[in-house]
Amino acid sequence: MNFKNILNNPIFKILKESVAEIGLKSYIVGGYVRDLIIKNSNKKDIDIVVVGSGIELAKKVKKKLNNTNKIQIFKSYGTAMLKWNDVTMEFVGSRKESYSDSSRNPKISFGTLQEDLLRRDFTINTMAISLNEENYGNLIDPFKGVLDLKNQIIKTPLDPLKTFSDDPLRMLRAIRFCNQLNFKIEANSLKAITQNSDRISIITNERIVDELNKILECKKPSTGFIILEKTGLLKKIIPELSNLKGVDEIEGKTHKENFFHTLEVVDNISRHTDNLWLKWAALLHDIGKPLTKKFNKKVGWTFHGHESVGAKMVYQIFKRLKMPLNDKMKYVQRLVFMSSRPIILSENEVTDAAVRRLVFDSGELLEDLICLCEADITTKNPKRFLQYHENFKIIREKINIVEERDRIRNFQPPISGKKIMAYFGIEPCDKVGIIKETIKEAILEGEISNKYSDALTLMKKKGLEMGLKPNENKL
Ligand code: CTP
């Protein structure tokens, strides 16, 4: 197989010339080759293996490109990284590696191309394309990567126990590739993941989260999460999710199986959004259920307060996984906290007041919250399924009507605290808050409209009731 006509990016011409000039055998390897064969041309990372050190080639390429970007050099690894437009090139000296049991830091020594390819994770990532003059564009495929790509198999080139033990992150990569590409993990490799799952503990949280995010970004993330669970990895990474598994039964009463329900919700939402954080909210929306589960003889199983417990758990999980504790985390927390609100609405007759309260409480999260709640409809009862979706349509219509009329979103009180203080001649105190709250509640309940004149009348009435003295000149 030859790829000389497919290497369209002008960068390859420069690479070829540079390789010829420095006279070190060099090859494109890894994901770029894999994606080229499966005709995915979006990849912007090009990994280049140089038999020798990668640094000299990187310098030559930089010069030829008149590239003003700085080369990042990692001398002890013989590695250099160069950015050019939206392309990132990594130049690595060919090597063989072995890892110790307790560390991710390999002992590195020089190796041949074949040895370099053999130490890689999966056969589909062990192919190389020559950048050398004599066989430019030729595919080198010593471990039958093309065949495995064709058969849609994720398989390690070495004994999987060794490959996974060398770098346990590869267990997550296997599951992620399986999910992304819709491939199968070969039986021995899958078995080895289960056997090695404890070793995930030596991997940094940042790298783990990176893979989890890539699984969540797939079209059907449940595929990945089911394998994570089956292999025992999920229990090590997010045990709170594994705890959602199972159904209890007392006096013939059961509750929903929350693990598979959760995955169904994540799949549902993935059909409507690429928003990674909305997907995290879907993944964690029921996370508080195991801790709040109770059996009540009259009503059966309850999960009272699981949303607020769940919101607290979001913080703990993000913190443990060293995910950023920023507004993304707060967004996920708020969605988990509010995740039952629209559902309750959809089960009953939808009143204007309930819609106004939902709009007020969710603010700019409203669309995402409704999207999450629609994804949360996983009932297998077709009549209820239809009814809930129908109710959500009504909710959406009502939101539009109420919003147009009452402008509740990003609610600003029609009367300010300053005005209340001036009119009644009072200093800042709880009375100001009580009057403001009374006006807000009346607007949300639909007792008055969201207008200055109505709010003013109510302010006067409430102030009188509280024994305050009006001052008409201060209006
Ligand atoms: N690799 C490996 N073990 C890892 C990570 C990477 O053997 N834990 C090898 C694989 O050959 C891989 C190459 O290094 O193809 C480049 O790694 P990376 O850029 O992380 O992944 P890609 O395969 O390019 O795919 P993606 O960008 O989707 O992660």
Short mmCIF file of C-alpha atoms and ligand atoms in Angstrom, two decimals:
data_model
loop_
_atom_site.label_atom_id
_atom_site.label_comp_id
_atom_site.label_asym_id
_atom_site.label_seq_id
_atom_site.Cartn_x
_atom_site.Cartn_y
_atom_site.Cartn_z
CA MET A 1 0.00 0.00 0.00
CA ASN A 2 1.38 3.43 -0.90
CA PHE A 3 0.06 6.76 0.35
CA LYS A 4 2.24 9.17 -1.57
CA ASN A 5 -0.72 10.66 -3.42
CA ILE A 6 -2.86 10.91 -0.32
CA LEU A 7 -0.40 12.89 1.77
CA ASN A 8 -1.95 16.13 0.61
CA ASN A 9 -0.92 18.51 3.32
CA PRO A 10 2.00 20.67 1.98
CA ILE A 11 3.81 19.84 5.19
CA PHE A 12 4.68 16.39 3.85
CA LYS A 13 6.75 17.82 1.00
CA ILE A 14 8.81 19.75 3.55
CA LEU A 15 9.09 16.67 5.76
CA LYS A 16 10.31 14.56 2.85
CA GLU A 17 12.97 17.14 1.86
CA SER A 18 14.08 17.59 5.47
CA VAL A 19 14.42 13.84 6.01
CA ALA A 20 16.51 13.54 2.84
CA GLU A 21 18.79 16.36 3.98
CA ILE A 22 19.50 15.07 7.47
CA GLY A 23 19.72 11.46 6.28
CA LEU A 24 17.95 9.80 9.22
CA LYS A 25 15.20 7.27 8.46
CA SER A 26 11.86 8.76 9.47
CA TYR A 27 8.23 7.64 9.45
CA ILE A 28 4.75 8.97 10.15
CA VAL A 29 3.26 6.72 12.82
CA GLY A 30 0.29 6.17 15.11
CA GLY A 31 -3.09 7.86 14.94
CA TYR A 32 -2.40 9.88 11.78
CA VAL A 33 -1.78 6.69 9.79
CA ARG A 34 -4.77 4.94 11.36
CA ASP A 35 -7.10 7.82 10.56
CA LEU A 36 -5.71 8.16 7.04
CA ILE A 37 -6.62 4.53 6.33
CA ILE A 38 -10.13 4.88 7.74
CA LYS A 39 -10.43 8.09 5.70
CA ASN A 40 -10.76 10.40 8.66
CA SER A 41 -8.88 13.46 7.49
CA ASN A 42 -9.56 15.65 10.54
CA LYS A 43 -6.49 14.70 12.48
CA LYS A 44 -4.16 17.61 13.10
CA ASP A 45 -1.52 15.79 15.18
CA ILE A 46 1.25 14.17 13.19
CA ASP A 47 3.61 11.85 15.06
CA ILE A 48 6.93 11.24 13.38
CA VAL A 49 9.41 8.59 14.46
CA VAL A 50 13.04 9.22 13.58
CA VAL A 51 15.52 6.38 13.81
CA GLY A 52 17.91 8.39 15.95
CA SER A 53 16.91 11.65 17.66
CA GLY A 54 13.82 13.65 16.64
CA ILE A 55 15.31 17.00 17.58
CA GLU A 56 17.50 17.55 14.52
CA LEU A 57 14.64 16.83 12.11
CA ALA A 58 12.33 19.19 14.01
CA LYS A 59 14.91 21.99 13.68
CA LYS A 60 15.31 21.37 9.97
CA VAL A 61 11.55 21.38 9.37
CA LYS A 62 11.14 24.58 11.37
CA LYS A 63 13.79 26.28 9.25
CA LYS A 64 12.26 25.16 5.97
CA LEU A 65 8.81 26.32 7.03
CA ASN A 66 10.20 29.70 8.11
CA ASN A 67 8.30 28.86 11.22
CA THR A 68 8.60 31.42 14.01
CA ASN A 69 7.02 29.16 16.63
CA LYS A 70 9.35 27.86 19.30
CA ILE A 71 10.24 24.17 19.23
CA GLN A 72 9.52 22.46 22.51
CA ILE A 73 12.38 20.11 23.22
CA PHE A 74 12.51 17.21 25.68
CA LYS A 75 16.19 16.30 25.46
CA SER A 76 16.21 13.16 27.57
CA TYR A 77 13.48 11.64 25.40
CA GLY A 78 15.02 12.82 22.10
CA THR A 79 11.66 14.43 21.42
CA ALA A 80 10.60 17.76 19.92
CA MET A 81 7.24 19.36 19.26
CA LEU A 82 6.54 21.96 16.60
CA LYS A 83 3.32 23.78 15.77
CA TRP A 84 2.57 25.05 12.30
CA ASN A 85 -0.82 26.64 11.60
CA ASP A 86 -3.32 24.20 13.07
CA VAL A 87 -0.96 21.22 12.76
CA THR A 88 1.10 19.88 15.67
CA MET A 89 4.09 17.72 14.78
CA GLU A 90 5.81 15.57 17.32
CA PHE A 91 9.25 14.22 16.44
CA VAL A 92 10.31 11.25 18.52
CA GLY A 93 13.44 9.14 18.41
CA SER A 94 12.62 5.46 17.88
CA ARG A 95 12.86 3.56 21.13
CA LYS A 96 12.07 0.52 23.12
CA GLU A 97 10.71 1.01 26.56
CA SER A 98 10.07 -0.95 29.66
CA TYR A 99 8.13 0.21 32.64
CA SER A 100 8.50 -0.60 36.30
CA ASP A 101 5.48 -1.93 38.18
CA SER A 102 4.81 1.13 40.27
CA SER A 103 5.55 3.99 37.96
CA ARG A 104 4.49 5.45 34.66
CA ASN A 105 8.07 6.55 33.93
CA PRO A 106 9.61 4.21 31.41
CA LYS A 107 13.25 3.31 31.13
CA ILE A 108 14.00 4.40 27.60
CA SER A 109 16.58 3.08 25.25
CA PHE A 110 17.18 3.41 21.53
CA GLY A 111 15.28 0.89 19.38
CA THR A 112 14.61 0.03 15.75
CA LEU A 113 11.42 1.10 13.98
CA GLN A 114 10.02 -2.39 14.49
CA GLU A 115 10.77 -2.27 18.23
CA ASP A 116 9.23 1.18 18.44
CA LEU A 117 6.02 -0.01 16.79
CA LEU A 118 5.87 -3.13 18.94
CA ARG A 119 5.82 -1.14 22.20
CA ARG A 120 2.72 0.75 21.08
CA ASP A 121 -0.81 0.16 22.35
CA PHE A 122 -2.92 -1.43 19.59
CA THR A 123 -2.18 -3.00 16.24
CA ILE A 124 -4.29 -0.31 14.56
CA ASN A 125 -1.80 2.21 15.98
CA THR A 126 1.35 0.32 14.98
CA MET A 127 1.45 1.25 11.31
CA ALA A 128 4.01 3.60 9.80
CA ILE A 129 4.33 5.49 6.52
CA SER A 130 7.81 6.06 5.17
CA LEU A 131 9.08 9.62 4.68
CA ASN A 132 12.30 8.32 3.10
CA GLU A 133 13.17 8.92 -0.53
CA GLU A 134 13.58 5.29 -1.57
CA ASN A 135 10.08 4.20 -0.49
CA TYR A 136 8.26 7.49 0.22
CA GLY A 137 4.58 6.86 1.09
CA ASN A 138 4.96 3.12 1.62
CA LEU A 139 2.96 1.58 4.43
CA ILE A 140 4.87 -0.50 6.96
CA ASP A 141 2.50 -2.79 8.80
CA PRO A 142 4.39 -5.48 10.73
CA PHE A 143 1.55 -6.33 13.14
CA LYS A 144 -1.34 -6.50 10.66
CA GLY A 145 -2.94 -3.23 11.65
CA VAL A 146 -4.73 -2.89 8.31
CA LEU A 147 -6.37 -6.27 8.78
CA ASP A 148 -7.52 -5.36 12.27
CA LEU A 149 -8.84 -2.05 10.99
CA LYS A 150 -10.77 -3.95 8.35
CA ASN A 151 -12.07 -6.43 10.90
CA GLN A 152 -12.76 -3.59 13.33
CA ILE A 153 -10.71 -5.11 16.13
CA ILE A 154 -8.83 -3.43 18.99
CA LYS A 155 -5.97 -5.75 19.83
CA THR A 156 -2.57 -5.28 21.48
CA PRO A 157 0.54 -6.13 19.44
CA LEU A 158 2.19 -7.81 22.48
CA ASP A 159 0.66 -10.00 25.16
CA PRO A 160 -2.11 -7.67 26.40
CA LEU A 161 -1.09 -8.21 30.02
CA LYS A 162 2.27 -6.67 29.18
CA THR A 163 0.89 -3.83 27.03
CA PHE A 164 -1.63 -2.82 29.70
CA SER A 165 0.75 -3.29 32.57
CA ASP A 166 3.33 -1.08 30.78
CA ASP A 167 0.83 1.77 30.55
CA PRO A 168 -2.53 1.12 32.23
CA LEU A 169 -4.07 4.17 30.57
CA ARG A 170 -4.23 1.99 27.49
CA MET A 171 -7.12 0.09 29.07
CA LEU A 172 -9.16 3.27 28.90
CA ARG A 173 -7.85 3.99 25.42
CA ALA A 174 -9.01 0.55 24.26
CA ILE A 175 -12.50 1.25 25.54
CA ARG A 176 -12.49 4.76 24.10
CA PHE A 177 -11.37 3.57 20.62
CA CYS A 178 -13.96 0.79 20.75
CA ASN A 179 -16.62 3.41 21.48
CA GLN A 180 -15.35 6.05 19.02
CA LEU A 181 -14.77 3.72 16.09
CA ASN A 182 -17.51 1.24 16.91
CA PHE A 183 -14.94 -1.58 16.98
CA LYS A 184 -14.76 -4.68 19.18
CA ILE A 185 -12.04 -5.29 21.76
CA GLU A 186 -10.44 -8.66 21.05
CA ALA A 187 -11.33 -11.24 23.75
CA ASN A 188 -7.83 -11.66 25.24
CA SER A 189 -7.27 -7.93 25.37
CA LEU A 190 -10.63 -7.48 27.09
CA LYS A 191 -9.83 -10.17 29.63
CA ALA A 192 -6.49 -8.52 30.33
CA ILE A 193 -8.24 -5.22 31.09
CA THR A 194 -10.28 -6.91 33.81
CA GLN A 195 -7.15 -8.58 35.18
CA ASN A 196 -5.19 -5.32 35.20
CA SER A 197 -7.95 -2.94 36.27
CA ASP A 198 -6.28 -2.30 39.66
CA ARG A 199 -3.29 -0.80 37.85
CA ILE A 200 -5.37 2.19 36.76
CA SER A 201 -4.48 3.60 40.19
CA ILE A 202 -1.01 4.63 38.96
CA ILE A 203 -2.46 6.85 36.22
CA THR A 204 -2.96 10.56 36.88
CA ASN A 205 -6.52 11.80 37.13
CA GLU A 206 -5.96 14.30 34.33
CA ARG A 207 -5.21 11.54 31.83
CA ILE A 208 -8.15 9.47 33.06
CA VAL A 209 -10.55 12.40 32.73
CA ASP A 210 -9.23 13.08 29.24
CA GLU A 211 -10.31 9.60 28.18
CA LEU A 212 -13.64 9.81 30.03
CA ASN A 213 -14.36 13.04 28.20
CA LYS A 214 -13.58 11.40 24.87
CA ILE A 215 -15.99 8.57 25.74
CA LEU A 216 -18.65 11.10 26.68
CA GLU A 217 -18.07 12.88 23.38
CA CYS A 218 -18.99 9.71 21.46
CA LYS A 219 -22.39 9.36 19.80
CA LYS A 220 -23.38 6.52 22.15
CA PRO A 221 -21.31 6.80 25.34
CA SER A 222 -23.17 3.92 27.03
CA THR A 223 -21.05 1.48 24.97
CA GLY A 224 -17.91 2.72 26.69
CA PHE A 225 -19.40 2.98 30.17
CA ILE A 226 -20.81 -0.54 30.04
CA ILE A 227 -17.34 -1.91 29.27
CA LEU A 228 -15.82 0.30 31.97
CA GLU A 229 -18.27 -1.26 34.41
CA LYS A 230 -17.85 -4.84 33.21
CA THR A 231 -14.06 -4.70 33.41
CA GLY A 232 -14.11 -3.24 36.94
CA LEU A 233 -12.53 0.06 35.86
CA LEU A 234 -15.55 2.21 36.63
CA LYS A 235 -15.54 1.07 40.26
CA LYS A 236 -11.97 2.35 40.54
CA ILE A 237 -12.59 5.66 38.77
CA ILE A 238 -16.12 6.75 39.72
CA PRO A 239 -17.42 4.19 42.24
CA GLU A 240 -20.47 6.39 42.80
CA LEU A 241 -21.63 5.46 39.29
CA SER A 242 -21.14 1.73 39.88
CA ASN A 243 -23.21 2.11 43.04
CA LEU A 244 -26.21 3.01 40.88
CA LYS A 245 -26.34 -0.59 39.72
CA GLY A 246 -28.97 -3.03 40.83
CA VAL A 247 -32.59 -3.17 41.87
CA ASP A 248 -33.83 -3.78 45.43
CA GLU A 249 -37.08 -5.48 46.21
CA ILE A 250 -39.10 -5.32 49.42
CA GLU A 251 -42.64 -6.66 49.72
CA GLY A 252 -42.76 -7.14 45.98
CA LYS A 253 -41.92 -3.49 45.31
CA THR A 254 -38.89 -2.62 43.18
CA HIS A 255 -37.34 0.63 42.00
CA LYS A 256 -35.82 1.72 38.70
CA GLU A 257 -32.37 0.31 37.78
CA ASN A 258 -30.47 3.55 37.95
CA PHE A 259 -27.20 2.61 36.27
CA PHE A 260 -28.64 1.61 32.93
CA HIS A 261 -31.23 4.35 33.21
CA THR A 262 -28.40 6.86 33.61
CA LEU A 263 -26.60 5.51 30.56
CA GLU A 264 -29.81 5.71 28.55
CA VAL A 265 -30.15 9.36 29.57
CA VAL A 266 -26.55 10.05 28.48
CA ASP A 267 -27.23 8.38 25.11
CA ASN A 268 -30.48 10.30 24.71
CA ILE A 269 -28.84 13.63 25.40
CA SER A 270 -25.94 12.80 23.09
CA ARG A 271 -28.41 12.74 20.21
CA HIS A 272 -29.22 16.39 20.89
CA THR A 273 -26.05 18.04 22.08
CA ASP A 274 -22.25 18.09 21.89
CA ASN A 275 -22.04 20.04 25.13
CA LEU A 276 -19.63 17.94 27.20
CA TRP A 277 -20.79 19.46 30.50
CA LEU A 278 -24.42 18.80 29.77
CA LYS A 279 -23.37 15.19 29.19
CA TRP A 280 -21.58 15.18 32.57
CA ALA A 281 -24.80 16.46 34.14
CA ALA A 282 -26.71 13.60 32.49
CA LEU A 283 -24.12 11.12 33.77
CA LEU A 284 -24.38 12.42 37.33
CA HIS A 285 -28.05 13.46 37.50
CA ASP A 286 -29.08 10.51 39.71
CA ILE A 287 -25.77 10.10 41.55
CA GLY A 288 -27.37 10.96 44.91
CA LYS A 289 -29.95 8.18 44.70
CA PRO A 290 -28.11 5.33 46.46
CA LEU A 291 -27.42 7.56 49.49
CA THR A 292 -31.04 8.73 49.80
CA LYS A 293 -32.80 5.48 48.99
CA LYS A 294 -35.49 4.52 51.53
CA PHE A 295 -38.34 2.07 51.62
CA ASN A 296 -41.71 3.27 52.81
CA LYS A 297 -44.47 0.73 53.32
CA LYS A 298 -47.10 3.02 51.82
CA VAL A 299 -45.37 4.54 48.82
CA GLY A 300 -42.56 2.07 48.16
CA TRP A 301 -39.06 3.32 47.30
CA THR A 302 -38.20 6.99 47.69
CA PHE A 303 -35.10 9.07 46.94
CA HIS A 304 -36.05 12.28 48.72
CA GLY A 305 -33.46 15.01 48.41
CA HIS A 306 -31.26 13.02 46.02
CA GLU A 307 -30.81 16.14 43.88
CA SER A 308 -29.16 18.22 46.60
CA VAL A 309 -27.08 15.25 47.82
CA GLY A 310 -26.15 14.63 44.17
CA ALA A 311 -25.09 18.26 43.65
CA LYS A 312 -22.71 17.96 46.62
CA MET A 313 -21.34 14.73 45.20
CA VAL A 314 -20.63 16.48 41.89
CA TYR A 315 -18.19 18.72 43.74
CA GLN A 316 -16.56 15.75 45.49
CA ILE A 317 -16.20 13.76 42.28
CA PHE A 318 -14.79 16.71 40.32
CA LYS A 319 -12.35 17.44 43.16
CA ARG A 320 -11.20 13.84 43.44
CA LEU A 321 -10.68 13.56 39.68
CA LYS A 322 -8.82 16.89 39.71
CA MET A 323 -11.32 18.36 37.27
CA PRO A 324 -11.58 22.15 37.26
CA LEU A 325 -13.73 23.43 40.12
CA ASN A 326 -14.93 26.37 38.05
CA ASP A 327 -18.21 27.51 36.50
CA LYS A 328 -18.41 24.26 34.47
CA MET A 329 -18.57 22.33 37.74
CA LYS A 330 -21.16 24.78 39.09
CA TYR A 331 -23.18 24.37 35.89
CA VAL A 332 -23.21 20.57 36.33
CA GLN A 333 -24.10 20.99 40.01
CA ARG A 334 -27.02 23.30 39.28
CA LEU A 335 -28.38 21.00 36.59
CA VAL A 336 -28.17 18.00 38.93
CA PHE A 337 -29.80 20.04 41.69
CA MET A 338 -32.69 21.08 39.44
CA SER A 339 -32.94 17.85 37.46
CA SER A 340 -36.32 16.78 38.84
CA ARG A 341 -38.07 20.10 38.63
CA PRO A 342 -39.38 19.99 35.05
CA ILE A 343 -40.16 16.27 35.41
CA ILE A 344 -42.53 16.98 38.27
CA LEU A 345 -44.07 19.70 36.11
CA SER A 346 -44.52 17.33 33.22
CA GLU A 347 -46.36 14.80 35.37
CA ASN A 348 -49.03 17.28 36.41
CA GLU A 349 -51.11 19.88 34.70
CA VAL A 350 -48.78 22.69 33.74
CA THR A 351 -49.75 25.96 35.44
CA ASP A 352 -48.42 29.39 34.45
CA ALA A 353 -47.10 29.94 37.98
CA ALA A 354 -45.09 26.70 37.93
CA VAL A 355 -43.60 27.66 34.55
CA ARG A 356 -42.72 31.15 35.81
CA ARG A 357 -40.97 29.65 38.85
CA LEU A 358 -39.01 27.24 36.68
CA VAL A 359 -37.91 30.07 34.37
CA PHE A 360 -36.95 32.21 37.36
CA ASP A 361 -35.00 29.50 39.17
CA SER A 362 -33.14 28.10 36.17
CA GLY A 363 -32.26 31.42 34.48
CA GLU A 364 -29.90 30.89 31.55
CA LEU A 365 -29.81 27.15 32.25
CA LEU A 366 -33.40 26.71 31.20
CA GLU A 367 -32.90 25.18 27.71
CA ASP A 368 -30.23 22.77 28.93
CA LEU A 369 -32.36 21.77 31.89
CA ILE A 370 -35.36 20.99 29.70
CA CYS A 371 -33.10 19.09 27.32
CA LEU A 372 -31.76 17.03 30.26
CA CYS A 373 -35.26 16.34 31.51
CA GLU A 374 -36.52 15.21 28.13
CA ALA A 375 -33.54 12.89 27.90
CA ASP A 376 -34.50 11.61 31.36
CA ILE A 377 -37.73 10.14 29.98
CA THR A 378 -36.83 6.48 29.66
CA THR A 379 -40.11 4.88 30.68
CA LYS A 380 -40.88 1.74 28.69
CA ASN A 381 -44.60 2.42 29.00
CA PRO A 382 -45.44 3.88 25.58
CA LYS A 383 -48.49 5.73 26.84
CA ARG A 384 -46.54 7.51 29.57
CA PHE A 385 -43.60 8.10 27.26
CA LEU A 386 -45.86 9.94 24.85
CA GLN A 387 -47.64 11.80 27.61
CA TYR A 388 -44.41 13.09 29.19
CA HIS A 389 -43.06 14.24 25.84
CA GLU A 390 -46.39 15.87 25.04
CA ASN A 391 -46.27 17.68 28.38
CA PHE A 392 -42.78 18.93 27.60
CA LYS A 393 -44.09 20.38 24.36
CA ILE A 394 -46.73 22.20 26.40
CA ILE A 395 -44.07 23.37 28.87
CA ARG A 396 -41.95 24.75 26.03
CA GLU A 397 -44.94 26.57 24.52
CA LYS A 398 -45.95 27.98 27.90
CA ILE A 399 -42.40 29.11 28.56
CA ASN A 400 -42.48 31.10 25.32
CA ILE A 401 -45.83 32.69 26.11
CA VAL A 402 -45.02 33.44 29.75
CA GLU A 403 -41.57 34.73 28.85
CA GLU A 404 -42.89 37.06 26.18
CA ARG A 405 -45.51 38.45 28.52
CA ASP A 406 -43.75 38.47 31.89
CA ARG A 407 -40.01 38.61 31.05
CA ILE A 408 -39.08 36.42 34.01
CA ARG A 409 -35.76 35.22 32.68
CA ASN A 410 -32.88 37.24 34.16
CA PHE A 411 -35.52 38.69 36.43
CA GLN A 412 -34.86 42.24 37.64
CA PRO A 413 -37.21 43.45 40.40
CA PRO A 414 -39.42 46.21 38.91
CA ILE A 415 -38.90 48.21 42.15
CA SER A 416 -35.43 48.58 43.60
CA GLY A 417 -34.49 48.37 47.26
CA LYS A 418 -33.35 52.01 47.04
CA LYS A 419 -36.80 53.12 45.98
CA ILE A 420 -38.45 51.18 48.81
CA MET A 421 -36.08 52.78 51.36
CA ALA A 422 -36.64 56.26 49.96
CA TYR A 423 -40.44 55.98 49.85
CA PHE A 424 -40.73 54.71 53.41
CA GLY A 425 -37.77 56.73 54.73
CA ILE A 426 -35.98 53.68 56.14
CA GLU A 427 -32.37 52.49 56.28
CA PRO A 428 -31.30 49.09 54.86
CA CYS A 429 -33.07 46.45 56.96
CA ASP A 430 -35.02 43.19 56.68
CA LYS A 431 -38.22 45.10 55.87
CA VAL A 432 -36.78 46.09 52.48
CA GLY A 433 -36.10 42.43 51.74
CA ILE A 434 -39.59 41.38 52.83
CA ILE A 435 -41.24 43.93 50.52
CA LYS A 436 -39.01 42.93 47.59
CA GLU A 437 -39.72 39.24 48.20
CA THR A 438 -43.49 39.90 48.40
CA ILE A 439 -43.38 41.66 45.02
CA LYS A 440 -41.30 38.88 43.43
CA GLU A 441 -43.58 36.14 44.80
CA ALA A 442 -46.70 37.96 43.58
CA ILE A 443 -45.21 38.23 40.09
CA LEU A 444 -44.20 34.57 40.00
CA GLU A 445 -47.63 33.49 41.27
CA GLY A 446 -49.28 35.66 38.62
CA GLU A 447 -51.11 37.82 41.18
CA ILE A 448 -49.64 40.97 39.64
CA SER A 449 -47.90 41.57 36.32
CA ASN A 450 -44.15 42.17 36.07
CA LYS A 451 -44.66 45.93 35.74
CA TYR A 452 -43.62 48.99 37.72
CA SER A 453 -47.17 50.28 38.31
CA ASP A 454 -48.46 46.96 39.73
CA ALA A 455 -45.33 46.50 41.83
CA LEU A 456 -45.69 50.06 43.21
CA THR A 457 -49.28 49.45 44.33
CA LEU A 458 -48.24 46.24 46.09
CA MET A 459 -45.24 47.96 47.70
CA LYS A 460 -47.50 50.63 49.19
CA LYS A 461 -50.00 48.05 50.46
CA LYS A 462 -47.35 45.83 52.02
CA GLY A 463 -45.57 48.82 53.62
CA LEU A 464 -48.79 49.99 55.23
CA GLU A 465 -49.45 46.49 56.56
CA MET A 466 -45.99 46.55 58.11
CA GLY A 467 -46.64 49.89 59.77
CA LEU A 468 -44.29 51.91 57.55
CA LYS A 469 -44.98 55.58 56.79
CA PRO A 470 -45.22 56.51 53.11
CA ASN A 471 -43.67 59.61 51.63
CA GLU A 472 -45.34 60.40 48.29
CA ASN A 473 -42.75 63.13 47.48
CA LYS A 474 -40.04 60.50 47.25
CA LEU A 475 -41.55 58.65 44.31
N1 CTP B 1 0.44 5.41 22.22
C1 CTP B 1 0.62 4.28 23.00
N2 CTP B 1 0.20 4.24 24.28
C2 CTP B 1 -0.44 5.31 24.83
C3 CTP B 1 -0.64 6.46 24.06
C4 CTP B 1 -0.19 6.48 22.75
O1 CTP B 1 1.18 3.30 22.51
N3 CTP B 1 -0.84 5.28 26.08
C5 CTP B 1 0.94 5.45 20.85
C6 CTP B 1 -0.01 4.91 19.82
O2 CTP B 1 0.74 4.32 18.80
C7 CTP B 1 -0.69 6.17 19.32
C8 CTP B 1 0.46 7.17 19.33
O3 CTP B 1 1.22 6.79 20.48
O4 CTP B 1 -1.23 6.01 18.04
C9 CTP B 1 0.02 8.61 19.44
O5 CTP B 1 -0.72 8.81 20.61
P1 CTP B 1 -1.88 9.88 20.75
O6 CTP B 1 -1.55 11.07 19.92
O7 CTP B 1 -2.14 10.04 22.19
O8 CTP B 1 -3.14 9.10 20.19
P2 CTP B 1 -3.65 8.82 18.75
O9 CTP B 1 -3.54 7.37 18.46
O10 CTP B 1 -3.02 9.75 17.79
O11 CTP B 1 -5.20 9.08 18.83
P3 CTP B 1 -6.02 10.22 19.59
O12 CTP B 1 -5.46 11.52 19.15
O13 CTP B 1 -7.42 9.98 19.21
O14 CTP B 1 -5.78 9.97 21.07
#
